[in-house]
PDB file of C-alpha atoms in Angstrom:
ATOM      1  CA  MET H   9       3.984  35.332  -3.495  1.00 74.00           C
ATOM      2  CA  LYS H  10       3.782  39.096  -3.095  1.00 86.00           C
ATOM      3  CA  LYS H  11       1.218  40.885  -0.952  1.00 94.00           C
ATOM      4  CA  TYR H  12      -0.925  42.140  -3.856  1.00 97.00           C
ATOM      5  CA  LYS H  13      -1.709  40.615  -7.249  1.00 97.00           C
ATOM      6  CA  LEU H  14      -2.487  43.827  -9.144  1.00 98.00           C
ATOM      7  CA  GLY H  15      -1.529  47.383  -8.310  1.00 98.00           C
ATOM      8  CA  ILE H  16      -2.717  50.368 -10.323  1.00 98.00           C
ATOM      9  CA  VAL H  17      -0.802  53.642 -10.512  1.00 98.00           C
ATOM     10  CA  LEU H  18      -2.655  56.819 -11.508  1.00 98.00           C
ATOM     11  CA  SER H  19      -0.680  59.858 -12.635  1.00 96.00           C
ATOM     12  CA  GLY H  20      -1.507  63.488 -12.097  1.00 92.00           C
ATOM     13  CA  GLY H  21      -2.606  65.693 -14.977  1.00 88.00           C
ATOM     14  CA  GLY H  22      -5.442  68.004 -13.980  1.00 86.00           C
ATOM     15  CA  VAL H  23      -8.748  67.170 -15.647  1.00 89.00           C
ATOM     16  CA  ARG H  24      -6.907  64.823 -17.995  1.00 93.00           C
ATOM     17  CA  GLY H  25      -6.970  62.530 -14.979  1.00 94.00           C
ATOM     18  CA  PHE H  26     -10.659  61.926 -15.637  1.00 94.00           C
ATOM     19  CA  ALA H  27      -9.333  59.394 -18.153  1.00 97.00           C
ATOM     20  CA  HIS H  28      -8.476  57.254 -15.109  1.00 97.00           C
ATOM     21  CA  ILE H  29     -12.198  56.798 -14.487  1.00 97.00           C
ATOM     22  CA  GLY H  30     -12.642  55.417 -18.001  1.00 97.00           C
ATOM     23  CA  VAL H  31      -9.831  52.906 -17.481  1.00 98.00           C
ATOM     24  CA  LEU H  32     -11.242  51.776 -14.128  1.00 98.00           C
ATOM     25  CA  LYS H  33     -14.695  51.464 -15.704  1.00 98.00           C
ATOM     26  CA  LYS H  34     -13.396  49.164 -18.452  1.00 98.00           C
ATOM     27  CA  LEU H  35     -11.505  47.065 -15.903  1.00 98.00           C
ATOM     28  CA  GLU H  36     -14.602  46.784 -13.701  1.00 97.00           C
ATOM     29  CA  GLU H  37     -16.694  45.568 -16.631  1.00 97.00           C
ATOM     30  CA  ASN H  38     -14.159  42.800 -17.142  1.00 97.00           C
ATOM     31  CA  GLY H  39     -13.959  41.774 -13.507  1.00 97.00           C
ATOM     32  CA  ILE H  40     -10.521  43.283 -12.901  1.00 98.00           C
ATOM     33  CA  ILE H  41     -10.324  45.035  -9.540  1.00 97.00           C
ATOM     34  CA  PRO H  42      -7.021  46.440  -8.207  1.00 98.00           C
ATOM     35  CA  ASP H  43      -5.719  45.276  -4.850  1.00 98.00           C
ATOM     36  CA  ILE H  44      -3.983  48.617  -4.200  1.00 98.00           C
ATOM     37  CA  ILE H  45      -3.825  52.042  -5.875  1.00 98.00           C
ATOM     38  CA  SER H  46      -1.001  54.558  -5.894  1.00 98.00           C
ATOM     39  CA  GLY H  47      -1.712  58.076  -7.142  1.00 98.00           C
ATOM     40  CA  ALA H  48      -0.455  61.607  -7.556  1.00 97.00           C
ATOM     41  CA  SER H  49      -2.521  64.775  -7.919  1.00 93.00           C
ATOM     42  CA  MET H  50      -5.701  63.948  -9.883  1.00 93.00           C
ATOM     43  CA  GLY H  51      -4.648  60.309  -9.641  1.00 96.00           C
ATOM     44  CA  ALA H  52      -4.740  60.638  -5.857  1.00 96.00           C
ATOM     45  CA  ILE H  53      -8.223  62.168  -6.035  1.00 94.00           C
ATOM     46  CA  VAL H  54      -9.651  59.436  -8.270  1.00 96.00           C
ATOM     47  CA  GLY H  55      -7.808  56.839  -6.210  1.00 97.00           C
ATOM     48  CA  ALA H  56      -9.272  58.121  -2.944  1.00 97.00           C
ATOM     49  CA  PHE H  57     -12.848  57.941  -4.181  1.00 96.00           C
ATOM     50  CA  TYR H  58     -12.320  54.525  -5.762  1.00 98.00           C
ATOM     51  CA  CYS H  59     -10.576  53.066  -2.726  1.00 98.00           C
ATOM     52  CA  SER H  60     -13.404  54.310  -0.505  1.00 97.00           C
ATOM     53  CA  GLY H  61     -15.774  52.047  -2.412  1.00 97.00           C
ATOM     54  CA  ILE H  62     -17.144  54.425  -5.053  1.00 96.00           C
ATOM     55  CA  SER H  63     -17.178  52.629  -8.412  1.00 96.00           C
ATOM     56  CA  ALA H  64     -16.015  54.212 -11.651  1.00 96.00           C
ATOM     57  CA  ASN H  65     -19.614  54.383 -12.859  1.00 94.00           C
ATOM     58  CA  LYS H  66     -20.722  56.163  -9.707  1.00 93.00           C
ATOM     59  CA  MET H  67     -17.828  58.629 -10.014  1.00 92.00           C
ATOM     60  CA  HIS H  68     -18.983  59.407 -13.558  1.00 92.00           C
ATOM     61  CA  LYS H  69     -22.525  60.068 -12.307  1.00 89.00           C
ATOM     62  CA  LEU H  70     -21.251  62.305  -9.512  1.00 85.00           C
ATOM     63  CA  LEU H  71     -19.376  64.413 -12.058  1.00 82.00           C
ATOM     64  CA  LYS H  72     -22.538  64.838 -14.098  1.00 78.00           C
ATOM     65  CA  ASN H  73     -24.376  66.119 -11.040  1.00 70.00           C
ATOM     66  CA  LYS H  74     -21.766  68.702 -10.080  1.00 63.00           C
ATOM     67  CA  LYS H  75     -21.046  72.167 -11.425  1.00 53.00           C
ATOM     68  CA  LEU H  76     -17.431  71.471 -12.220  1.00 44.00           C
ATOM     69  CA  SER H  77     -16.707  75.093 -13.003  1.00 42.00           C
ATOM     70  CA  ARG H  78     -16.610  75.423  -9.202  1.00 49.00           C
ATOM     71  CA  ALA H  79     -14.021  72.693  -8.814  1.00 49.00           C
ATOM     72  CA  VAL H  80     -11.407  75.366  -8.243  1.00 49.00           C
ATOM     73  CA  LYS H  81     -12.032  78.865  -6.949  1.00 49.00           C
ATOM     74  CA  TRP H  82     -10.063  82.028  -7.564  1.00 42.00           C
ATOM     75  CA  ASN H  83      -8.757  83.261  -4.246  1.00 49.00           C
ATOM     76  CA  ILE H  84      -5.740  85.395  -4.973  1.00 40.00           C
ATOM     77  CA  SER H  85      -3.227  85.668  -2.166  1.00 43.00           C
ATOM     78  CA  ARG H  86       0.523  85.888  -1.745  1.00 42.00           C
ATOM     79  CA  ARG H  87       0.755  82.089  -1.704  1.00 43.00           C
ATOM     80  CA  GLY H  88      -1.438  81.191  -4.680  1.00 38.00           C
ATOM     81  CA  LEU H  89      -4.155  82.179  -7.124  1.00 40.00           C
ATOM     82  CA  MET H  90      -6.802  79.516  -6.461  1.00 43.00           C
ATOM     83  CA  ASN H  91      -8.051  77.046  -3.891  1.00 49.00           C
ATOM     84  CA  HIS H  92      -9.777  73.665  -4.025  1.00 58.00           C
ATOM     85  CA  GLY H  93     -13.378  74.508  -3.169  1.00 62.00           C
ATOM     86  CA  LEU H  94     -15.526  71.726  -4.588  1.00 70.00           C
ATOM     87  CA  LEU H  95     -12.896  69.034  -4.105  1.00 79.00           C
ATOM     88  CA  GLU H  96     -12.788  69.431  -0.346  1.00 81.00           C
ATOM     89  CA  SER H  97     -16.560  69.439  -0.020  1.00 82.00           C
ATOM     90  CA  MET H  98     -16.873  66.312  -2.199  1.00 86.00           C
ATOM     91  CA  LEU H  99     -14.271  64.428  -0.168  1.00 90.00           C
ATOM     92  CA  LYS H 100     -16.119  65.248   3.048  1.00 89.00           C
ATOM     93  CA  ARG H 101     -19.522  64.397   1.588  1.00 88.00           C
ATOM     94  CA  TYR H 102     -18.823  61.125  -0.209  1.00 91.00           C
ATOM     95  CA  ILE H 103     -16.016  59.501   1.771  1.00 95.00           C
ATOM     96  CA  VAL H 104     -17.295  58.365   5.145  1.00 92.00           C
ATOM     97  CA  LYS H 105     -14.104  58.657   7.197  1.00 96.00           C
ATOM     98  CA  ASP H 106     -11.132  60.987   6.865  1.00 97.00           C
ATOM     99  CA  SER H 107      -8.653  58.147   7.229  1.00 98.00           C
ATOM    100  CA  PHE H 108      -6.352  56.085   5.016  1.00 98.00           C
ATOM    101  CA  GLU H 109      -6.831  53.130   7.336  1.00 98.00           C
ATOM    102  CA  ASP H 110     -10.621  53.071   6.807  1.00 98.00           C
ATOM    103  CA  LEU H 111     -10.463  52.838   3.007  1.00 98.00           C
ATOM    104  CA  LYS H 112     -11.757  49.584   1.524  1.00 97.00           C
ATOM    105  CA  THR H 113      -8.731  49.305  -0.776  1.00 98.00           C
ATOM    106  CA  PRO H 114      -5.225  50.425   0.254  1.00 98.00           C
ATOM    107  CA  LEU H 115      -4.116  53.772  -1.175  1.00 98.00           C
ATOM    108  CA  THR H 116      -0.744  55.483  -1.364  1.00 98.00           C
ATOM    109  CA  VAL H 117      -0.547  59.207  -2.164  1.00 98.00           C
ATOM    110  CA  SER H 118       2.427  61.109  -3.562  1.00 97.00           C
ATOM    111  CA  VAL H 119       2.969  64.598  -2.129  1.00 97.00           C
ATOM    112  CA  THR H 120       5.789  67.107  -2.276  1.00 96.00           C
ATOM    113  CA  ASN H 121       7.018  68.354   1.091  1.00 97.00           C
ATOM    114  CA  LEU H 122       8.253  71.896   0.439  1.00 94.00           C
ATOM    115  CA  THR H 123       9.585  72.202   3.966  1.00 96.00           C
ATOM    116  CA  LYS H 124      11.921  69.228   3.544  1.00 96.00           C
ATOM    117  CA  GLY H 125      12.376  69.624  -0.200  1.00 95.00           C
ATOM    118  CA  GLU H 126      11.449  66.035  -1.008  1.00 96.00           C
ATOM    119  CA  ASN H 127       8.761  63.644  -2.171  1.00 96.00           C
ATOM    120  CA  GLN H 128       6.761  61.781   0.435  1.00 97.00           C
ATOM    121  CA  ILE H 129       4.498  58.770   0.054  1.00 98.00           C
ATOM    122  CA  ILE H 130       1.575  58.872   2.466  1.00 98.00           C
ATOM    123  CA  THR H 131      -0.240  55.672   3.419  1.00 98.00           C
ATOM    124  CA  LYS H 132      -1.829  56.402   6.789  1.00 96.00           C
ATOM    125  CA  GLY H 133      -3.411  59.130   8.884  1.00 95.00           C
ATOM    126  CA  LYS H 134      -5.759  61.885   7.752  1.00 95.00           C
ATOM    127  CA  LEU H 135      -6.849  61.322   4.154  1.00 97.00           C
ATOM    128  CA  PHE H 136      -8.407  64.567   2.950  1.00 95.00           C
ATOM    129  CA  ASP H 137      -5.527  66.952   3.687  1.00 94.00           C
ATOM    130  CA  TYR H 138      -2.987  64.817   1.837  1.00 97.00           C
ATOM    131  CA  VAL H 139      -5.241  64.164  -1.167  1.00 96.00           C
ATOM    132  CA  VAL H 140      -5.842  67.908  -1.564  1.00 93.00           C
ATOM    133  CA  ALA H 141      -2.121  68.598  -1.020  1.00 94.00           C
ATOM    134  CA  SER H 142      -1.236  66.087  -3.732  1.00 95.00           C
ATOM    135  CA  ALA H 143      -3.331  68.106  -6.212  1.00 91.00           C
ATOM    136  CA  THR H 144      -2.026  71.526  -5.201  1.00 89.00           C
ATOM    137  CA  ILE H 145      -0.141  72.821  -8.243  1.00 83.00           C
ATOM    138  CA  PRO H 146       2.538  75.291  -7.045  1.00 80.00           C
ATOM    139  CA  ILE H 147       1.853  78.993  -7.617  1.00 72.00           C
ATOM    140  CA  LEU H 148      -1.654  78.309  -9.008  1.00 76.00           C
ATOM    141  CA  PHE H 149      -2.941  76.894  -5.713  1.00 80.00           C
ATOM    142  CA  LYS H 150      -2.258  77.859  -2.151  1.00 82.00           C
ATOM    143  CA  PRO H 151       0.021  75.259  -0.503  1.00 88.00           C
ATOM    144  CA  ARG H 152      -1.312  72.929   2.161  1.00 89.00           C
ATOM    145  CA  PHE H 153      -0.086  73.261   5.730  1.00 92.00           C
ATOM    146  CA  ILE H 154      -0.087  69.934   7.586  1.00 94.00           C
ATOM    147  CA  LYS H 155       1.464  69.359  10.998  1.00 94.00           C
ATOM    148  CA  GLY H 156       3.651  72.451  10.703  1.00 95.00           C
ATOM    149  CA  GLU H 157       5.003  71.571   7.249  1.00 96.00           C
ATOM    150  CA  VAL H 158       4.137  72.851   3.772  1.00 95.00           C
ATOM    151  CA  PHE H 159       2.944  70.538   0.993  1.00 95.00           C
ATOM    152  CA  VAL H 160       2.223  70.940  -2.728  1.00 94.00           C
ATOM    153  CA  ASP H 161       1.468  68.763  -5.761  1.00 93.00           C
ATOM    154  CA  GLY H 162       2.931  65.268  -5.609  1.00 94.00           C
ATOM    155  CA  GLY H 163       3.446  65.323  -9.356  1.00 90.00           C
ATOM    156  CA  LEU H 164       6.243  67.834  -8.917  1.00 89.00           C
ATOM    157  CA  THR H 165       8.520  65.150  -7.457  1.00 94.00           C
ATOM    158  CA  ASP H 166       6.827  61.842  -8.396  1.00 95.00           C
ATOM    159  CA  ASN H 167       3.926  62.032 -10.815  1.00 94.00           C
ATOM    160  CA  LEU H 168       3.761  58.275 -11.365  1.00 96.00           C
ATOM    161  CA  PRO H 169       4.429  56.746  -7.923  1.00 97.00           C
ATOM    162  CA  VAL H 170       5.237  53.208  -9.039  1.00 98.00           C
ATOM    163  CA  SER H 171       8.134  52.646  -6.634  1.00 96.00           C
ATOM    164  CA  ALA H 172       5.764  53.146  -3.708  1.00 97.00           C
ATOM    165  CA  ILE H 173       4.076  49.787  -4.422  1.00 98.00           C
ATOM    166  CA  ARG H 174       6.329  47.933  -6.868  1.00 97.00           C
ATOM    167  CA  LYS H 175       7.904  45.575  -4.320  1.00 97.00           C
ATOM    168  CA  ASP H 176       4.489  44.552  -2.969  1.00 97.00           C
ATOM    169  CA  CYS H 177       2.761  43.815  -6.294  1.00 97.00           C
ATOM    170  CA  GLU H 178       3.044  40.907  -8.700  1.00 97.00           C
ATOM    171  CA  TYR H 179       1.838  43.112 -11.551  1.00 98.00           C
ATOM    172  CA  ILE H 180       1.415  46.838 -12.054  1.00 98.00           C
ATOM    173  CA  LEU H 181      -0.723  48.750 -14.526  1.00 98.00           C
ATOM    174  CA  ALA H 182       0.024  52.477 -14.805  1.00 98.00           C
ATOM    175  CA  ILE H 183      -2.168  55.131 -16.400  1.00 98.00           C
ATOM    176  CA  HIS H 184      -0.277  58.217 -17.496  1.00 96.00           C
ATOM    177  CA  VAL H 185      -2.324  61.165 -18.789  1.00 93.00           C
ATOM    178  CA  ASN H 186       0.378  63.752 -19.528  1.00 83.00           C
ATOM    179  CA  HIS H 187       1.345  62.474 -22.960  1.00 70.00           C
ATOM    180  CA  MET H 188       4.012  64.915 -24.205  1.00 66.00           C
ATOM    181  CA  ASN H 189       4.266  66.376 -27.685  1.00 63.00           C
ATOM    182  CA  ASN H 190       5.401  69.473 -29.537  1.00 61.00           C
ATOM    183  CA  ASP H 191       2.825  71.952 -28.337  1.00 59.00           C
ATOM    184  CA  ARG H 192       1.814  74.513 -30.960  1.00 56.00           C
ATOM    185  CA  LYS H 193       0.133  76.888 -28.542  1.00 59.00           C
ATOM    186  CA  LYS H 194       1.216  80.505 -28.590  1.00 63.00           C
ATOM    187  CA  PHE H 195       1.181  80.634 -24.780  1.00 66.00           C
ATOM    188  CA  ASN H 196      -0.579  83.975 -24.595  1.00 69.00           C
ATOM    189  CA  ASN H 197      -1.210  83.943 -20.853  1.00 71.00           C
ATOM    190  CA  PHE H 198       0.604  83.031 -17.651  1.00 69.00           C
ATOM    191  CA  ARG H 199      -1.610  79.996 -17.009  1.00 65.00           C
ATOM    192  CA  ASP H 200      -0.707  78.353 -20.345  1.00 69.00           C
ATOM    193  CA  ILE H 201       2.968  79.101 -19.793  1.00 75.00           C
ATOM    194  CA  GLY H 202       2.933  77.881 -16.199  1.00 69.00           C
ATOM    195  CA  GLU H 203       1.036  74.730 -17.089  1.00 68.00           C
ATOM    196  CA  ARG H 204       3.408  73.831 -19.930  1.00 72.00           C
ATOM    197  CA  CYS H 205       6.496  74.391 -17.779  1.00 76.00           C
ATOM    198  CA  PHE H 206       5.007  72.278 -15.009  1.00 68.00           C
ATOM    199  CA  ARG H 207       4.129  69.444 -17.408  1.00 71.00           C
ATOM    200  CA  ILE H 208       7.656  69.370 -18.856  1.00 77.00           C
ATOM    201  CA  ALA H 209       9.204  69.205 -15.385  1.00 75.00           C
ATOM    202  CA  VAL H 210       6.703  66.606 -14.215  1.00 73.00           C
ATOM    203  CA  TYR H 211       7.215  64.365 -17.236  1.00 77.00           C
ATOM    204  CA  LYS H 212      10.814  63.770 -16.212  1.00 75.00           C
ATOM    205  CA  THR H 213       9.604  62.175 -12.981  1.00 75.00           C
ATOM    206  CA  VAL H 214       7.596  59.470 -14.755  1.00 87.00           C
ATOM    207  CA  ARG H 215      10.125  57.906 -17.135  1.00 83.00           C
ATOM    208  CA  LYS H 216      11.779  55.629 -14.590  1.00 85.00           C
ATOM    209  CA  GLY H 217       8.411  54.633 -13.188  1.00 90.00           C
ATOM    210  CA  MET H 218       7.096  53.574 -16.580  1.00 92.00           C
ATOM    211  CA  LYS H 219       9.979  51.120 -16.991  1.00 92.00           C
ATOM    212  CA  LYS H 220       8.972  49.374 -13.768  1.00 96.00           C
ATOM    213  CA  CYS H 221       5.409  48.677 -14.924  1.00 97.00           C
ATOM    214  CA  ASP H 222       3.999  45.592 -16.580  1.00 97.00           C
ATOM    215  CA  TRP H 223       1.460  47.619 -18.555  1.00 98.00           C
ATOM    216  CA  VAL H 224       1.215  51.347 -19.283  1.00 97.00           C
ATOM    217  CA  ILE H 225      -1.754  53.227 -20.723  1.00 97.00           C
ATOM    218  CA  ASP H 226      -0.594  56.574 -22.122  1.00 94.00           C
ATOM    219  CA  PRO H 227      -3.319  57.848 -24.503  1.00 92.00           C
ATOM    220  CA  PRO H 228      -1.994  60.515 -26.910  1.00 89.00           C
ATOM    221  CA  LYS H 229      -5.402  62.223 -27.119  1.00 91.00           C
ATOM    222  CA  THR H 230      -5.083  63.546 -23.564  1.00 90.00           C
ATOM    223  CA  ARG H 231      -2.501  66.054 -24.822  1.00 83.00           C
ATOM    224  CA  ASP H 232      -5.311  67.950 -26.566  1.00 85.00           C
ATOM    225  CA  TYR H 233      -6.806  69.042 -23.235  1.00 86.00           C
ATOM    226  CA  SER H 234      -5.599  71.617 -20.737  1.00 79.00           C
ATOM    227  CA  SER H 235      -5.555  70.958 -17.008  1.00 74.00           C
ATOM    228  CA  PHE H 236      -8.715  72.968 -16.359  1.00 73.00           C
ATOM    229  CA  GLU H 237     -11.224  71.934 -19.050  1.00 81.00           C
ATOM    230  CA  PHE H 238     -13.641  70.527 -16.503  1.00 80.00           C
ATOM    231  CA  ARG H 239     -16.583  70.437 -18.895  1.00 83.00           C
ATOM    232  CA  LYS H 240     -14.769  67.901 -21.071  1.00 89.00           C
ATOM    233  CA  PHE H 241     -14.926  65.146 -18.454  1.00 89.00           C
ATOM    234  CA  ASP H 242     -17.167  62.923 -20.619  1.00 93.00           C
ATOM    235  CA  GLU H 243     -14.672  63.037 -23.476  1.00 95.00           C
ATOM    236  CA  LEU H 244     -11.730  62.286 -21.209  1.00 96.00           C
ATOM    237  CA  ILE H 245     -13.458  59.368 -19.511  1.00 96.00           C
ATOM    238  CA  ASP H 246     -14.193  57.968 -22.964  1.00 97.00           C
ATOM    239  CA  ILE H 247     -10.526  58.345 -23.963  1.00 97.00           C
ATOM    240  CA  GLY H 248      -9.451  56.291 -20.950  1.00 97.00           C
ATOM    241  CA  TYR H 249     -12.103  53.673 -21.628  1.00 98.00           C
ATOM    242  CA  LYS H 250     -11.102  53.203 -25.269  1.00 97.00           C
ATOM    243  CA  ALA H 251      -7.376  53.209 -24.460  1.00 97.00           C
ATOM    244  CA  THR H 252      -7.913  50.122 -22.288  1.00 98.00           C
ATOM    245  CA  THR H 253      -7.835  47.641 -25.141  1.00 97.00           C
ATOM    246  CA  ASN H 254      -9.383  44.186 -25.155  1.00 97.00           C
ATOM    247  CA  LYS H 255      -5.929  42.806 -25.908  1.00 97.00           C
ATOM    248  CA  MET H 256      -4.569  44.323 -22.701  1.00 97.00           C
ATOM    249  CA  ILE H 257      -7.580  43.091 -20.727  1.00 98.00           C
ATOM    250  CA  LYS H 258      -6.984  39.529 -21.904  1.00 97.00           C
ATOM    251  CA  GLU H 259      -3.286  39.747 -21.060  1.00 97.00           C
ATOM    252  CA  ILE H 260      -3.965  41.068 -17.560  1.00 97.00           C
ATOM    253  CA  LYS H 261      -6.505  38.319 -16.905  1.00 96.00           C
ATOM    254  CA  ARG H 262      -4.156  35.647 -18.195  1.00 96.00           C
ATOM    255  CA  ASN H 263      -1.327  36.799 -15.955  1.00 96.00           C
ATOM    256  CA  LEU H 264      -3.523  37.125 -12.886  1.00 95.00           C
ATOM    257  CA  LYS H 265      -4.751  33.550 -13.405  1.00 91.00           C
ATOM    258  CA  THR H 266      -1.179  32.271 -13.341  1.00 87.00           C
ATOM    259  CA  ILE H 267      -0.820  33.692  -9.819  1.00 86.00           C
ATOM    260  CA  ASP H 268      -3.937  31.845  -8.657  1.00 76.00           C
ATOM    261  CA  LYS H 269      -2.479  28.571  -9.943  1.00 68.00           C
ATOM    262  CA  LYS H 270       0.714  28.917  -7.934  1.00 64.00           C
TER     263      LYS H 270
END
């Protein structure tokens, strides 16, 4: 028998990642709790809060109490256009210890090491720096400097970090929130152009990961939202909740029971 029964993988995707909270909420209501979470970018953020012991419902309430327009701050410099203001303060306020080892549920975080030119999976050490680094979209955000090396968004090199936990899990459920389509936008500004280019590049990193999963939630409606529509968090949470079908819930429960009988 493998180390964990159920692993959940949360993709990056900007505010579209709020859909992860809806999925986790539906799973919670049905008594399905992951044994480990692997995440990139927004998936790493949601994963960090959840693994620290903050339920999906509590995360939803926290979002309602925050001015999400401050989630990112313009801070133009040679290295980037914005920084993560609210995110860092929320991590420090709501997660008791800045440590992977002190999380209640194991977490793996995908980051891109610019210095080495490769993806890295982080599972131990300081938590906050790597979670913020995992959500640091190149050019838009200033890169993160950790132990003399430079890090940016984990989605750039592995936006659905399934391989990080596949060998240790009996079953894996992945939530992907970058559903691709023919985008009809006119791309009138650099942010729209940059975001679209990034999403196309990132999507190529998830295809292999999807094939390694037992279940994948990939709601098409997420494509209607940009990465920075923070005020739409209620809608996105609802999309994730509804995309977690009762049929899938029953199948997950049935398979998890077979492990208990072994």
